[in-house]
mmCIF file of C-alpha atoms in Angstrom:
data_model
loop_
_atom_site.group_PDB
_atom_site.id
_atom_site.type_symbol
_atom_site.label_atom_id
_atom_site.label_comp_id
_atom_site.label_asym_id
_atom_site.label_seq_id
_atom_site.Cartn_x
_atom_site.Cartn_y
_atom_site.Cartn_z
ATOM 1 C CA UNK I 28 7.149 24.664 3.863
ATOM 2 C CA UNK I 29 9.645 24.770 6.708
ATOM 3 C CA UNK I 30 9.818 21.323 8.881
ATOM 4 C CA UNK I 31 8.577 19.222 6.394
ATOM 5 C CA UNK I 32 11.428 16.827 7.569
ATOM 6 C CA UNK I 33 10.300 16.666 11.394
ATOM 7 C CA UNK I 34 7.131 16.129 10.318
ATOM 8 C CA UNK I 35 7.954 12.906 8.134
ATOM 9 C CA UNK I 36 10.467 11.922 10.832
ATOM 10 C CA UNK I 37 7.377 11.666 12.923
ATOM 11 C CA UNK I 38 5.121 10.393 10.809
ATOM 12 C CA UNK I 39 7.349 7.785 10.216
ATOM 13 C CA UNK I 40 8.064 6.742 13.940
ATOM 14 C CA UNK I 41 4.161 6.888 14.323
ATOM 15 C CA UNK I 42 3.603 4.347 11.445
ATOM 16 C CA UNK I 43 6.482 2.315 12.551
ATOM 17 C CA UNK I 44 4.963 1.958 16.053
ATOM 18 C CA UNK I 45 1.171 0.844 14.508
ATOM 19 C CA UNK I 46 2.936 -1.314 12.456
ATOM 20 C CA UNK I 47 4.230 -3.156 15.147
ATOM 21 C CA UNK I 48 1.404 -3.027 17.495
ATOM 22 C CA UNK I 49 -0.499 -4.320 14.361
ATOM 23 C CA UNK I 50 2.129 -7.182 13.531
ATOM 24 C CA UNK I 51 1.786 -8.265 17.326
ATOM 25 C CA UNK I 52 -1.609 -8.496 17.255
ATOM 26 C CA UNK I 53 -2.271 -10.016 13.796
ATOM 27 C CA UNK I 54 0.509 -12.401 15.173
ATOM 28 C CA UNK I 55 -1.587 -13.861 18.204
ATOM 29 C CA UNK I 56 -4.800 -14.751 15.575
ATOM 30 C CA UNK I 57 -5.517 -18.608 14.665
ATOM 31 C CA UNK I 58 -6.139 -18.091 11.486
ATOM 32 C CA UNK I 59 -6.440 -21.835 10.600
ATOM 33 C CA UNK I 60 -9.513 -21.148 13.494
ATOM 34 C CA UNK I 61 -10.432 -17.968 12.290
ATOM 35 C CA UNK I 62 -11.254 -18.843 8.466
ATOM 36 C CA UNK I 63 -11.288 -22.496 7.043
ATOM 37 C CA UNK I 64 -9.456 -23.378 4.087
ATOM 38 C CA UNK I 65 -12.275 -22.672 2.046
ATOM 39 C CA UNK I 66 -12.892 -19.435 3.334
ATOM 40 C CA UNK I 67 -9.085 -18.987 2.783
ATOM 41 C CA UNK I 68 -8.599 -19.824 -0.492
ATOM 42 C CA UNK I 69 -11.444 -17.720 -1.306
ATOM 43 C CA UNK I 70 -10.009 -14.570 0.097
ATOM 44 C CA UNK I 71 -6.733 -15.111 -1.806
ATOM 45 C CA UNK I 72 -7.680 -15.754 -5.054
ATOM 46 C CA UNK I 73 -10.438 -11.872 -4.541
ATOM 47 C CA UNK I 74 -7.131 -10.179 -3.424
ATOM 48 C CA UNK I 75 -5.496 -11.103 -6.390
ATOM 49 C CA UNK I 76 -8.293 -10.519 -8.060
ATOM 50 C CA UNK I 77 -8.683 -7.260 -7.054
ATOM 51 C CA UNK I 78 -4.756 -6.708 -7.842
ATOM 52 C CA UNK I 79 -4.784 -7.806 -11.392
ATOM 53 C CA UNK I 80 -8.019 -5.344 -11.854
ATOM 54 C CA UNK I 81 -6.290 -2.274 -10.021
ATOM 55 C CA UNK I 82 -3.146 -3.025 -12.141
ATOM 56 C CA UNK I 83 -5.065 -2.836 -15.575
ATOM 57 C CA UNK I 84 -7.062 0.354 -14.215
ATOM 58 C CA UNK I 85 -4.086 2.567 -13.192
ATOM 59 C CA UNK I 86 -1.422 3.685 -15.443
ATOM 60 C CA UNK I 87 0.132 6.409 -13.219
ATOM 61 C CA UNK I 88 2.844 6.121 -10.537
ATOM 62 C CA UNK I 89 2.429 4.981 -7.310
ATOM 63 C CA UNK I 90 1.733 8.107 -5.052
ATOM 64 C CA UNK I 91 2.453 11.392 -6.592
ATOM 65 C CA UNK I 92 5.437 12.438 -9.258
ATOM 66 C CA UNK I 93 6.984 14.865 -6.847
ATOM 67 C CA UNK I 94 8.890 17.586 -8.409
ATOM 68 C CA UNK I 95 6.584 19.716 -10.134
ATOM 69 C CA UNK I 96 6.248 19.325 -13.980
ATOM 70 C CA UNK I 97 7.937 15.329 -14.228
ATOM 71 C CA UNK I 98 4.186 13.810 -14.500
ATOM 72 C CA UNK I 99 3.601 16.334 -17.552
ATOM 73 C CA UNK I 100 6.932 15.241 -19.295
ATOM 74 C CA UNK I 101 6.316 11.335 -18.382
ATOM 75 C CA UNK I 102 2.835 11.416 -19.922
ATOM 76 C CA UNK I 103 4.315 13.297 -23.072
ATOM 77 C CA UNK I 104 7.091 9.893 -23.741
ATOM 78 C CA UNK I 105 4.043 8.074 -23.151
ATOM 79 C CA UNK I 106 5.878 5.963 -20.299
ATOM 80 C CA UNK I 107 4.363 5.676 -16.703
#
């Protein structure tokens, strides 16, 4: 696949820019108004929740292994 790298050069500016439009606006919330501290500590403790679950579920690298044929010989050593 030819241009593979001006395509994630792109990609990347594109995320960088959400990112920051998202950062900005997440920025200008009242969260204390938003969600009390009940509310709060409630959505903590299901997002960790969630990430101690996901963590027990999934063995496998994050994303994919990349060059073909390193998943096969990771899974063979038994290693993630």
């Amino acid at each position: 696949m030819r241009g593979w790298r001006t395509l994630a050069l792109n990609l990347a500016t594109g995320l960088a820019v959400i990112a920051a439009e998202m950062a900005g606006f997440l920025a200008g919330v009242d969260w204390a108004a938003a969600l009390g501290p009940r509310e709060a500590l409630w959505l903590v403790v299901a997002v960790n929740l969630a990430n101690i679950a996901l963590r027990h579920v999934t063995r496998g690298p994050a994303g994919w292994c990349g060059r073909e044929g390193k998943c096969d010989e990771r899974q063979a050593e038994g290693g993630r």
